[in-house]
CSV table of C-alpha atoms and ligand atoms in Angstrom, one decimal:
chain,number,residue,atom,x,y,z
A,1,MET,CA,-30.9,47.2,9.1
A,2,ILE,CA,-33.2,45.3,6.9
A,3,GLY,CA,-36.5,44.8,7.4
A,4,VAL,CA,-38.8,42.2,5.1
A,5,ALA,CA,-40.9,45.3,3.1
A,6,GLU,CA,-37.0,46.6,2.1
A,7,TRP,CA,-35.6,42.7,1.2
A,8,LYS,CA,-38.6,41.8,-0.3
A,9,GLU,CA,-37.9,45.2,-2.9
A,10,ARG,CA,-34.6,44.4,-2.7
A,11,VAL,CA,-36.3,40.6,-4.3
A,12,GLU,CA,-38.3,42.4,-7.1
A,13,SER,CA,-35.3,43.9,-9.2
A,14,GLU,CA,-32.1,41.2,-8.0
A,15,LYS,CA,-32.5,37.2,-7.5
A,16,CYS,CA,-33.1,36.1,-3.9
A,17,TYR,CA,-30.1,33.7,-4.5
A,18,ASP,CA,-27.9,37.3,-4.9
A,19,LEU,CA,-28.8,38.5,-2.2
A,20,VAL,CA,-28.7,35.8,-0.2
A,21,SER,CA,-25.2,34.6,-0.9
A,22,GLU,CA,-24.0,37.8,-0.7
A,23,MET,CA,-25.3,37.9,3.8
A,24,LEU,CA,-23.6,34.5,3.2
A,25,GLU,CA,-20.6,36.3,2.8
A,26,ARG,CA,-21.2,38.6,5.3
A,27,ILE,CA,-21.9,36.2,7.9
A,28,GLU,CA,-18.8,34.3,6.6
A,29,ARG,CA,-15.9,38.3,7.2
A,30,SER,CA,-17.7,39.1,10.1
A,31,ARG,CA,-16.6,39.0,13.8
A,32,LEU,CA,-19.1,39.1,15.5
A,33,ASN,CA,-19.8,35.7,15.9
A,34,ALA,CA,-22.9,35.4,16.5
A,35,TYR,CA,-23.0,31.6,14.8
A,36,ILE,CA,-22.7,28.6,15.5
A,37,THR,CA,-23.7,26.8,12.1
A,38,VAL,CA,-24.5,28.6,8.7
A,39,ILE,CA,-26.9,27.1,7.5
A,40,GLU,CA,-25.5,27.3,3.6
A,41,ASN,CA,-26.1,24.8,1.0
A,42,GLU,CA,-29.5,24.4,2.1
A,43,ALA,CA,-30.3,29.0,2.1
A,44,LEU,CA,-29.3,28.7,-0.9
A,45,ARG,CA,-31.3,25.3,-2.3
A,46,LYS,CA,-34.1,28.0,-0.9
A,47,ALA,CA,-33.3,30.9,-2.6
A,48,GLU,CA,-33.5,29.2,-5.9
A,49,GLU,CA,-37.3,27.4,-5.1
A,50,TYR,CA,-37.7,30.8,-5.1
A,51,ASP,CA,-36.6,32.4,-7.6
A,52,LYS,CA,-38.1,29.8,-9.1
A,53,GLY,CA,-41.2,30.8,-8.1
A,54,GLU,CA,-41.6,27.6,-5.8
A,55,LEU,CA,-41.5,28.6,-2.8
A,56,LYS,CA,-45.0,30.3,-1.4
A,57,GLY,CA,-46.3,31.8,1.7
A,58,LYS,CA,-46.0,35.1,4.3
A,59,LEU,CA,-42.2,34.6,4.5
A,60,ALA,CA,-40.9,34.3,1.3
A,61,GLY,CA,-37.9,34.0,0.3
A,62,ILE,CA,-36.7,35.9,3.7
A,63,PRO,CA,-33.4,35.0,5.8
A,64,VAL,CA,-34.7,33.9,9.5
A,65,ALA,CA,-31.6,33.3,12.2
A,66,ILE,CA,-32.7,30.5,14.2
A,67,LYS,CA,-31.2,30.3,17.9
A,68,ASP,CA,-29.1,27.0,18.8
A,69,ASN,CA,-32.0,25.8,21.6
A,70,ILE,CA,-35.1,25.1,18.7
A,71,THR,CA,-34.5,21.8,17.7
A,72,THR,CA,-33.7,21.7,13.3
A,73,LYS,CA,-34.2,18.9,11.8
A,74,GLY,CA,-31.0,16.9,10.6
A,75,ILE,CA,-28.8,20.3,11.6
A,76,ARG,CA,-26.5,20.2,14.9
A,77,THR,CA,-28.6,22.5,17.7
A,78,THR,CA,-26.4,23.1,20.6
A,79,CYS,CA,-27.3,25.2,23.2
A,80,ALA,CA,-24.4,26.1,23.0
A,81,SER,CA,-23.2,23.5,24.5
A,82,ARG,CA,-19.9,21.1,24.9
A,83,ILE,CA,-22.4,18.5,26.4
A,84,LEU,CA,-24.5,18.3,23.1
A,85,HIS,CA,-21.9,20.1,20.8
A,86,ASP,CA,-22.7,17.1,18.0
A,87,TYR,CA,-26.8,16.9,18.9
A,88,VAL,CA,-28.2,16.8,15.7
A,89,PRO,CA,-32.7,15.7,16.8
A,90,PRO,CA,-34.5,13.9,14.6
A,91,PHE,CA,-37.3,16.3,14.9
A,92,ASP,CA,-38.3,20.1,13.5
A,93,ALA,CA,-39.8,22.4,17.1
A,94,HIS,CA,-42.7,23.4,16.3
A,95,VAL,CA,-42.3,26.9,15.2
A,96,VAL,CA,-39.4,25.9,12.5
A,97,GLU,CA,-42.4,23.8,11.2
A,98,ARG,CA,-44.2,27.1,10.8
A,99,LEU,CA,-41.5,28.9,9.5
A,100,LYS,CA,-40.9,26.1,6.6
A,101,ALA,CA,-44.4,26.0,5.6
A,102,GLU,CA,-44.8,29.7,5.4
A,103,GLY,CA,-41.4,30.0,3.3
A,104,ALA,CA,-38.2,31.3,5.3
A,105,ILE,CA,-35.6,30.7,4.3
A,106,ILE,CA,-33.5,29.6,7.4
A,107,ILE,CA,-30.1,30.7,7.1
A,108,GLY,CA,-28.5,29.3,10.6
A,109,LYS,CA,-28.4,28.6,14.3
A,110,THR,CA,-27.0,32.1,16.2
A,111,ASN,CA,-25.1,31.6,19.1
A,112,MET,CA,-26.7,32.0,22.8
A,113,ASP,CA,-25.4,31.6,26.7
A,114,GLU,CA,-24.8,27.5,27.4
A,115,PHE,CA,-28.5,26.0,28.1
A,116,ALA,CA,-29.8,30.4,27.9
A,117,MET,CA,-28.2,30.6,31.0
A,118,GLY,CA,-26.9,34.2,31.1
A,119,THR,CA,-26.9,37.6,30.7
A,120,THR,CA,-24.3,38.1,28.2
A,121,THR,CA,-23.9,35.2,26.1
A,122,GLU,CA,-20.9,34.5,27.5
A,123,THR,CA,-21.3,31.8,29.2
A,124,SER,CA,-21.4,30.0,24.8
A,125,PHE,CA,-18.9,27.8,24.6
A,126,PHE,CA,-18.5,28.7,21.1
A,127,GLY,CA,-17.1,32.1,22.9
A,128,VAL,CA,-19.0,35.6,22.9
A,129,VAL,CA,-21.0,37.7,20.7
A,130,ARG,CA,-20.4,40.4,20.8
A,131,ASN,CA,-22.2,44.1,20.4
A,132,PRO,CA,-22.6,45.7,16.8
A,133,TYR,CA,-22.0,48.7,17.7
A,134,ASP,CA,-19.1,48.1,19.8
A,135,GLU,CA,-16.3,44.9,19.7
A,136,ASP,CA,-15.8,45.0,22.8
A,137,ARG,CA,-19.3,45.2,24.8
A,138,VAL,CA,-21.5,42.3,24.4
A,139,ALA,CA,-24.3,41.7,22.5
A,140,GLY,CA,-26.9,40.3,25.8
A,141,GLY,CA,-28.2,37.2,26.7
A,142,SER,CA,-28.3,34.6,26.4
A,143,SER,CA,-30.3,35.1,23.1
A,144,GLY,CA,-27.0,37.2,21.8
A,145,GLY,CA,-26.1,35.5,18.3
A,146,SER,CA,-30.4,36.3,17.2
A,147,GLY,CA,-30.3,40.2,18.4
A,148,ALA,CA,-26.2,41.0,17.2
A,149,VAL,CA,-27.9,39.1,13.1
A,150,VAL,CA,-30.5,41.3,13.0
A,151,ALA,CA,-28.6,45.0,14.3
A,152,GLY,CA,-25.4,43.4,11.9
A,153,GLU,CA,-27.5,42.2,8.9
A,154,GLU,CA,-26.7,38.8,8.9
A,155,ALA,CA,-30.7,37.9,8.5
A,156,VAL,CA,-33.5,39.0,8.7
A,157,MET,CA,-35.1,38.6,11.1
A,158,SER,CA,-35.1,35.7,13.6
A,159,LEU,CA,-36.2,33.8,16.8
A,160,GLY,CA,-34.5,33.7,20.5
A,161,SER,CA,-35.8,32.7,23.6
A,162,ASP,CA,-36.7,34.4,26.8
A,163,THR,CA,-36.8,32.5,29.8
A,164,GLY,CA,-36.1,36.0,32.1
A,165,GLY,CA,-35.7,38.3,29.4
A,166,SER,CA,-32.9,36.8,26.9
A,167,ILE,CA,-35.3,38.7,24.3
A,168,ARG,CA,-35.6,41.8,25.8
A,169,CYS,CA,-32.2,42.1,26.9
A,170,PRO,CA,-30.4,41.2,23.5
A,171,ALA,CA,-33.0,43.4,21.4
A,172,SER,CA,-32.5,45.5,24.5
A,173,PHE,CA,-28.2,46.0,23.7
A,174,CYS,CA,-28.3,45.7,20.2
A,175,GLY,CA,-31.3,47.8,19.5
A,176,VAL,CA,-33.0,45.9,17.9
A,177,TYR,CA,-37.2,45.2,18.5
A,178,GLY,CA,-38.2,41.4,20.4
A,179,LEU,CA,-41.3,40.3,21.9
A,180,LYS,CA,-42.1,37.6,24.4
A,181,PRO,CA,-45.2,36.2,24.5
A,182,THR,CA,-48.2,35.7,27.1
A,183,TYR,CA,-46.8,31.8,28.1
A,184,GLY,CA,-49.0,29.6,26.5
A,185,LEU,CA,-49.6,31.3,22.6
A,186,VAL,CA,-46.4,30.0,21.3
A,187,SER,CA,-45.5,26.5,21.2
A,188,ARG,CA,-42.3,25.3,23.4
A,189,TYR,CA,-42.4,21.6,21.1
A,190,GLY,CA,-38.8,21.7,20.3
A,191,LEU,CA,-37.2,24.3,22.7
A,192,ILE,CA,-34.4,22.6,24.7
A,193,PRO,CA,-36.3,23.5,28.2
A,194,TYR,CA,-34.2,25.5,30.8
A,195,ALA,CA,-36.5,26.3,33.1
A,196,ASN,CA,-40.8,25.2,31.3
A,197,SER,CA,-42.8,27.9,33.4
A,198,LEU,CA,-41.2,30.7,32.1
A,199,GLU,CA,-40.1,30.4,29.5
A,200,GLN,CA,-41.7,31.2,25.9
A,201,ILE,CA,-40.1,31.6,22.3
A,202,GLY,CA,-40.4,34.9,20.0
A,203,PRO,CA,-39.4,37.4,17.3
A,204,MET,CA,-37.0,39.3,17.5
A,205,ALA,CA,-36.6,42.0,13.7
A,206,SER,CA,-36.1,45.5,12.8
A,207,SER,CA,-38.8,47.2,12.6
A,208,VAL,CA,-42.7,46.7,14.9
A,209,GLU,CA,-44.2,45.1,11.3
A,210,ASP,CA,-41.6,42.5,11.0
A,211,LEU,CA,-42.4,41.4,14.8
A,212,ALA,CA,-46.0,41.1,14.3
A,213,LEU,CA,-45.0,39.3,10.9
A,214,LEU,CA,-43.3,36.7,12.8
A,215,LEU,CA,-45.5,36.2,15.6
A,216,GLU,CA,-48.3,35.6,13.6
A,217,VAL,CA,-46.0,33.1,12.1
A,218,ILE,CA,-45.3,31.3,15.2
A,219,ALA,CA,-47.8,31.6,17.3
A,220,GLY,CA,-50.6,29.2,17.7
A,221,LYS,CA,-52.6,25.9,18.3
A,222,ASP,CA,-49.9,22.8,19.2
A,223,ALA,CA,-51.0,19.6,21.1
A,224,ARG,CA,-48.0,19.1,21.5
A,225,ASP,CA,-46.9,21.1,24.6
A,226,SER,CA,-49.5,20.8,26.8
A,227,THR,CA,-49.4,24.6,28.4
A,228,ASN,CA,-50.3,25.6,24.7
A,229,ALA,CA,-53.2,27.9,24.9
A,230,GLY,CA,-54.5,27.2,21.6
A,231,ARG,CA,-54.9,30.7,20.1
A,232,SER,CA,-53.5,31.9,17.1
A,233,PHE,CA,-52.2,36.0,16.6
A,234,GLU,CA,-53.6,38.5,14.2
A,235,PHE,CA,-52.4,41.5,14.3
A,236,LYS,CA,-54.7,44.4,14.0
A,237,GLY,CA,-53.3,48.2,13.7
A,238,GLN,CA,-55.4,50.3,16.2
A,239,THR,CA,-54.4,53.5,14.9
A,240,GLU,CA,-56.8,55.8,16.6
A,241,LYS,CA,-56.5,54.1,20.8
A,242,LYS,CA,-55.2,57.1,23.3
A,243,PHE,CA,-53.4,54.7,25.7
A,244,LYS,CA,-53.1,54.8,29.5
A,245,ILE,CA,-49.8,54.9,30.6
A,246,GLY,CA,-48.1,53.9,34.3
A,247,VAL,CA,-44.3,54.2,34.8
A,248,VAL,CA,-43.5,50.8,37.8
A,249,LYS,CA,-42.0,53.3,40.2
A,250,GLU,CA,-39.6,50.2,41.2
A,251,MET,CA,-38.4,49.8,37.2
A,252,GLY,CA,-35.4,51.9,37.4
A,253,GLY,CA,-31.7,51.3,35.5
A,254,ASN,CA,-28.3,53.5,35.9
A,255,ASP,CA,-27.7,57.7,35.2
A,256,GLU,CA,-27.2,57.0,31.8
A,257,VAL,CA,-30.1,54.6,31.6
A,258,MET,CA,-33.2,56.8,33.6
A,259,GLY,CA,-31.2,60.1,31.6
A,260,ARG,CA,-32.6,58.4,28.7
A,261,PHE,CA,-35.4,57.1,30.4
A,262,SER,CA,-36.8,60.5,31.5
A,263,GLU,CA,-36.8,61.9,28.5
A,264,VAL,CA,-38.9,59.8,26.6
A,265,LEU,CA,-41.2,60.0,29.6
A,266,GLU,CA,-40.9,63.8,29.2
A,267,MET,CA,-42.1,62.8,25.4
A,268,LEU,CA,-44.7,60.6,26.6
A,269,ASN,CA,-46.3,63.6,28.1
A,270,GLY,CA,-46.8,65.8,26.1
A,271,LEU,CA,-48.9,63.1,23.8
A,272,THR,CA,-52.4,64.3,23.1
A,273,ASP,CA,-53.0,60.2,22.6
A,274,GLY,CA,-51.2,58.9,25.4
A,275,GLU,CA,-52.5,59.5,29.6
A,276,VAL,CA,-48.8,58.6,32.6
A,277,VAL,CA,-49.5,57.6,34.9
A,278,GLU,CA,-46.8,56.1,37.7
A,279,VAL,CA,-47.7,52.7,39.4
A,280,SER,CA,-45.7,50.8,42.4
A,281,MET,CA,-45.9,47.3,42.0
A,282,PRO,CA,-44.2,46.2,46.2
A,283,SER,CA,-43.9,42.5,45.1
A,284,PHE,CA,-40.6,43.3,42.6
A,285,ARG,CA,-38.0,43.9,45.8
A,286,TYR,CA,-38.3,40.3,45.9
A,287,ALA,CA,-39.7,38.7,42.1
A,288,LEU,CA,-35.1,38.4,41.2
A,289,ALA,CA,-35.0,36.6,44.4
A,290,ALA,CA,-38.1,34.2,42.7
A,291,TYR,CA,-37.3,33.7,39.7
A,292,TYR,CA,-33.4,32.7,40.2
A,293,VAL,CA,-34.8,30.1,42.4
A,294,ILE,CA,-37.6,28.6,40.2
A,295,ALA,CA,-34.7,28.9,37.3
A,296,MET,CA,-32.4,27.3,39.0
A,297,SER,CA,-34.8,23.9,40.6
A,298,GLU,CA,-36.1,23.8,37.1
A,299,ALA,CA,-33.4,23.9,34.8
A,300,SER,CA,-31.4,21.5,37.4
A,301,SER,CA,-34.8,18.9,37.0
A,302,ASN,CA,-34.6,19.0,33.4
A,303,LEU,CA,-30.4,18.8,33.0
A,304,ALA,CA,-30.8,15.9,34.8
A,305,ARG,CA,-31.2,13.8,30.8
A,306,TYR,CA,-27.7,14.7,30.0
A,307,ASP,CA,-26.4,11.6,31.1
A,308,GLY,CA,-24.0,11.5,27.6
A,309,VAL,CA,-26.2,7.2,27.0
A,310,ARG,CA,-29.1,8.6,25.2
A,311,TYR,CA,-26.8,11.5,23.2
A,312,GLY,CA,-24.9,13.8,23.9
A,313,LEU,CA,-21.1,13.5,24.4
A,314,ALA,CA,-20.0,10.5,24.9
A,315,SER,CA,-17.0,8.9,27.0
A,316,GLU,CA,-14.8,6.4,27.8
A,317,LEU,CA,-17.0,3.2,29.5
A,318,ASP,CA,-16.4,3.2,33.1
A,319,SER,CA,-18.6,2.8,36.3
A,320,TRP,CA,-21.6,4.0,35.7
A,321,SER,CA,-21.7,6.5,38.4
A,322,ARG,CA,-17.8,7.6,37.3
A,323,TYR,CA,-19.6,7.2,33.5
A,324,PHE,CA,-22.2,10.1,34.1
A,325,SER,CA,-20.1,12.1,36.6
A,326,LYS,CA,-17.1,12.1,34.3
A,327,VAL,CA,-19.3,13.1,30.9
A,328,ARG,CA,-21.5,15.8,33.4
A,329,ALA,CA,-18.3,18.1,34.3
A,330,GLU,CA,-16.7,17.6,30.8
A,331,GLY,CA,-20.0,18.5,28.9
A,332,PHE,CA,-21.1,21.7,31.1
A,333,GLY,CA,-19.5,25.1,32.1
A,334,GLU,CA,-19.2,26.4,35.4
A,335,GLU,CA,-22.4,28.6,35.2
A,336,VAL,CA,-24.9,25.5,34.3
A,337,LYS,CA,-22.7,23.1,37.1
A,338,ARG,CA,-23.5,26.2,39.5
A,339,ARG,CA,-27.2,26.9,38.7
A,340,ILE,CA,-27.4,22.1,38.8
A,341,MET,CA,-25.8,21.8,42.3
A,342,LEU,CA,-28.1,25.5,43.9
A,343,GLY,CA,-31.7,24.3,42.4
A,344,SER,CA,-30.6,20.6,43.3
A,345,TYR,CA,-29.9,22.6,47.1
A,346,ALA,CA,-33.6,24.4,46.7
A,347,LEU,CA,-35.0,21.3,45.7
A,348,SER,CA,-34.4,18.7,48.0
A,349,ALA,CA,-35.6,17.9,51.1
A,350,GLY,CA,-35.7,20.4,54.8
A,351,TYR,CA,-35.2,23.6,52.2
A,352,TYR,CA,-37.9,23.3,49.7
A,353,GLY,CA,-40.2,24.8,51.7
A,354,LYS,CA,-37.6,28.0,53.0
A,355,TYR,CA,-36.7,27.9,49.0
A,356,TYR,CA,-39.0,26.7,46.3
A,357,LEU,CA,-42.3,26.6,47.9
A,358,LYS,CA,-42.1,30.1,49.4
A,359,ALA,CA,-40.9,31.6,45.6
A,360,LEU,CA,-43.6,30.5,44.3
A,361,LYS,CA,-45.6,32.3,46.4
A,362,VAL,CA,-43.3,35.2,46.0
A,363,ARG,CA,-44.9,34.5,42.4
A,364,THR,CA,-48.7,34.9,42.9
A,365,LEU,CA,-48.2,38.0,44.9
A,366,VAL,CA,-46.1,38.9,41.3
A,367,ARG,CA,-49.3,38.1,38.9
A,368,ARG,CA,-51.6,40.2,41.9
A,369,ASP,CA,-50.3,43.0,41.0
A,370,PHE,CA,-49.3,43.1,38.0
A,371,GLN,CA,-53.1,42.1,37.5
A,372,LYS,CA,-54.3,44.9,39.7
A,373,ALA,CA,-51.4,46.5,37.7
A,374,PHE,CA,-53.9,46.0,34.4
A,375,SER,CA,-57.4,47.4,35.3
A,376,GLN,CA,-55.8,50.8,35.4
A,377,VAL,CA,-53.8,51.1,32.5
A,378,ASP,CA,-53.0,49.3,28.8
A,379,VAL,CA,-49.3,49.4,28.9
A,380,LEU,CA,-47.3,49.7,32.0
A,381,ILE,CA,-43.3,50.8,30.4
A,382,SER,CA,-40.0,50.5,32.1
A,383,PRO,CA,-36.1,50.5,31.5
A,384,THR,CA,-35.5,47.0,29.9
A,385,MET,CA,-31.8,46.5,31.2
A,386,PRO,CA,-30.6,48.8,34.1
A,387,SER,CA,-28.2,49.5,31.9
A,388,LEU,CA,-25.5,50.3,28.7
A,389,PRO,CA,-24.3,46.6,26.9
A,390,PHE,CA,-21.6,45.4,29.2
A,391,ARG,CA,-18.5,45.5,28.1
A,392,ILE,CA,-16.7,42.3,27.6
A,393,GLY,CA,-15.5,40.3,31.0
A,394,GLU,CA,-16.9,43.2,32.8
A,395,LEU,CA,-19.7,41.3,35.4
A,396,ALA,CA,-16.8,39.1,36.7
A,397,ASP,CA,-19.1,37.5,39.2
A,398,PRO,CA,-22.2,35.6,38.5
A,399,LEU,CA,-24.6,37.3,40.7
A,400,THR,CA,-23.7,40.7,39.4
A,401,MET,CA,-24.8,39.1,36.5
A,402,TYR,CA,-28.2,37.6,37.7
A,403,LYS,CA,-29.1,41.9,39.2
A,404,ALA,CA,-29.0,42.9,35.2
A,405,ASP,CA,-32.0,41.2,35.2
A,406,VAL,CA,-33.7,43.3,37.8
A,407,ASN,CA,-36.5,44.4,35.2
A,408,THR,CA,-37.4,41.6,33.3
A,409,VAL,CA,-37.3,38.4,35.6
A,410,ALA,CA,-41.1,38.9,36.8
A,411,ILE,CA,-42.9,39.4,33.3
A,412,ASN,CA,-42.0,35.7,33.2
A,413,LEU,CA,-43.2,35.2,36.9
A,414,ALA,CA,-46.3,36.1,35.9
A,415,GLY,CA,-46.4,35.3,32.4
A,416,ILE,CA,-47.3,38.3,30.4
A,417,PRO,CA,-46.2,39.3,27.6
A,418,ALA,CA,-43.5,42.1,27.2
A,419,LEU,CA,-40.9,43.5,24.1
A,420,SER,CA,-38.4,45.4,23.8
A,421,MET,CA,-38.0,48.3,20.9
A,422,PRO,CA,-34.9,50.7,20.3
A,423,ALA,CA,-35.5,54.0,22.3
A,424,GLY,CA,-32.1,56.0,21.4
A,425,PHE,CA,-28.7,56.2,22.3
A,426,VAL,CA,-26.2,56.8,24.6
A,427,LYS,CA,-22.7,57.5,24.2
A,428,GLY,CA,-23.0,55.7,20.8
A,429,LEU,CA,-24.5,52.7,22.2
A,430,PRO,CA,-28.1,51.7,22.2
A,431,VAL,CA,-31.1,51.9,25.3
A,432,GLY,CA,-34.1,49.7,24.9
A,433,LEU,CA,-37.4,50.5,26.1
A,434,GLN,CA,-39.4,47.8,27.8
A,435,ILE,CA,-43.7,47.4,26.9
A,436,MET,CA,-45.5,45.3,29.0
A,437,GLY,CA,-49.3,43.9,28.5
A,438,ASP,CA,-51.6,42.3,30.0
A,439,TYR,CA,-52.6,38.9,29.2
A,440,PHE,CA,-52.7,38.0,25.9
A,441,SER,CA,-52.2,41.6,25.0
A,442,GLU,CA,-49.5,41.4,21.6
A,443,ASN,CA,-52.1,43.6,20.1
A,444,THR,CA,-51.9,46.6,21.8
A,445,ILE,CA,-48.6,46.4,23.5
A,446,LEU,CA,-47.5,45.6,19.5
A,447,ASN,CA,-49.7,49.2,18.8
A,448,PHE,CA,-48.4,51.1,21.8
A,449,ALA,CA,-45.0,50.5,20.1
A,450,LEU,CA,-46.0,51.4,16.5
A,451,MET,CA,-47.1,54.2,17.8
A,452,LEU,CA,-43.8,54.9,19.7
A,453,GLU,CA,-41.4,53.8,16.5
A,454,LYS,CA,-44.2,56.4,14.8
A,455,ARG,CA,-42.9,58.9,17.4
A,456,PHE,CA,-39.7,58.6,17.9
A,457,SER,CA,-38.4,59.2,13.8
A,458,GLU,CA,-41.5,61.9,13.8
A,459,THR,CA,-39.0,63.7,16.2
A,460,GLY,CA,-35.3,62.3,15.7
A,461,LEU,CA,-35.4,60.4,19.1
A,462,ILE,CA,-34.0,57.8,18.2
A,463,GLU,CA,-30.7,59.2,15.7
A,464,ASP,CA,-27.5,58.6,17.4
B,501,LIG,N1,-30.6,36.0,31.9
B,501,LIG,C1,-31.2,34.8,33.3
B,501,LIG,C2,-31.1,34.3,33.1
B,501,LIG,O1,-30.0,33.5,33.6
B,501,LIG,C3,-33.1,35.0,32.2
B,501,LIG,C4,-32.3,33.7,30.6
B,501,LIG,C5,-33.1,33.2,29.6
B,501,LIG,O2,-34.0,34.4,29.9
B,501,LIG,N2,-33.8,32.2,29.1
B,501,LIG,O3,-31.3,33.2,33.7
């Protein structure tokens, strides 16, 4: 992987233009299918600007990839759906404005599950993303492309979005770092919604330092998102800190993953700068079910706007009702249709109280469990995913796929921040460690990750 520091070093001796051309060639040759759109000419033009000393800012000359559900002015933004396959937004998302203001080179739009609904990127209209460590396996989802481009050196950093794990899952499966910020820290303006109350845009990168840098750029006040907290973020190193670490009893995994996780725990137990305790969170039993009821309910309402009239796929003009059904039947994939139907059902009169309202109550319990835990510990840890990256086609039925999100969804229900960092390999495949913190404690979890990153490399624990 190429981090920011290494890229900057290389740009000193070689031209940014040549390095970007090299990256574009690598993308062209790549079998990962990580990009939906590559922004070749504009990327090269920006690199030239950098070489002339005209591009300034915290990310000047750094190639950054953006998930294809984040709007880019004048550049196709598809959500990996047929219904938006030719949609060209007239505006930039807040995060894209921020990247541009800091001199980043936007190199392309990354592949994802259709409308971010999935855990494997297999629901994409543009085909599955392959795992950089094993091309017969998935890169995770829904930000599979954003994970794969970092691991495959097809970008230096990327942006993903996380509604129930979509940054952390591909980070885990691709052996990179990914952070879901506290709800409200990063503006959602220009993020095409799946489930508004759950999702955040967040950074993916090859080190803790780069993750923090990208978060600094995208976090901040924005009046166009009514749920924006109006706070900015600045990374502050706390090298002397002693951490109190909680291990969530209810978050586990299969033997392969747990074997690795136990080794990490053993290492943590031996640390002088940490103390490990077990934490139990009883509401977790219901978190997965509550997440899917809430996410699908919000999705069913959000996706009502795709009617083939204002934007996206169009069809032969017919009677109005037939027109809508035709466009939506042809434009949406199976998984998206399933969620629209289940979400509409959960919100319908007679079932609303039984499903949606009940799920909201569980959400409150999950929040309380986290609050209680964070009154006792600084960070909570768990495996990010309960298994190694799946083989392509392995998750044949939707329920099995939903179950793979068991360790990540509770974080979105509560709105707290969490990151996934590489914690070594099993059978040549990456395993991710999830680190969770209290609201707006990004500095704490990044510092904890930084400490671990150092220990892992000192002890050789994350070598393949
Ligand atoms: N896999 C989860 C879902 O399908 C999470 C997706 C996401 O975070 N966008 O809902």
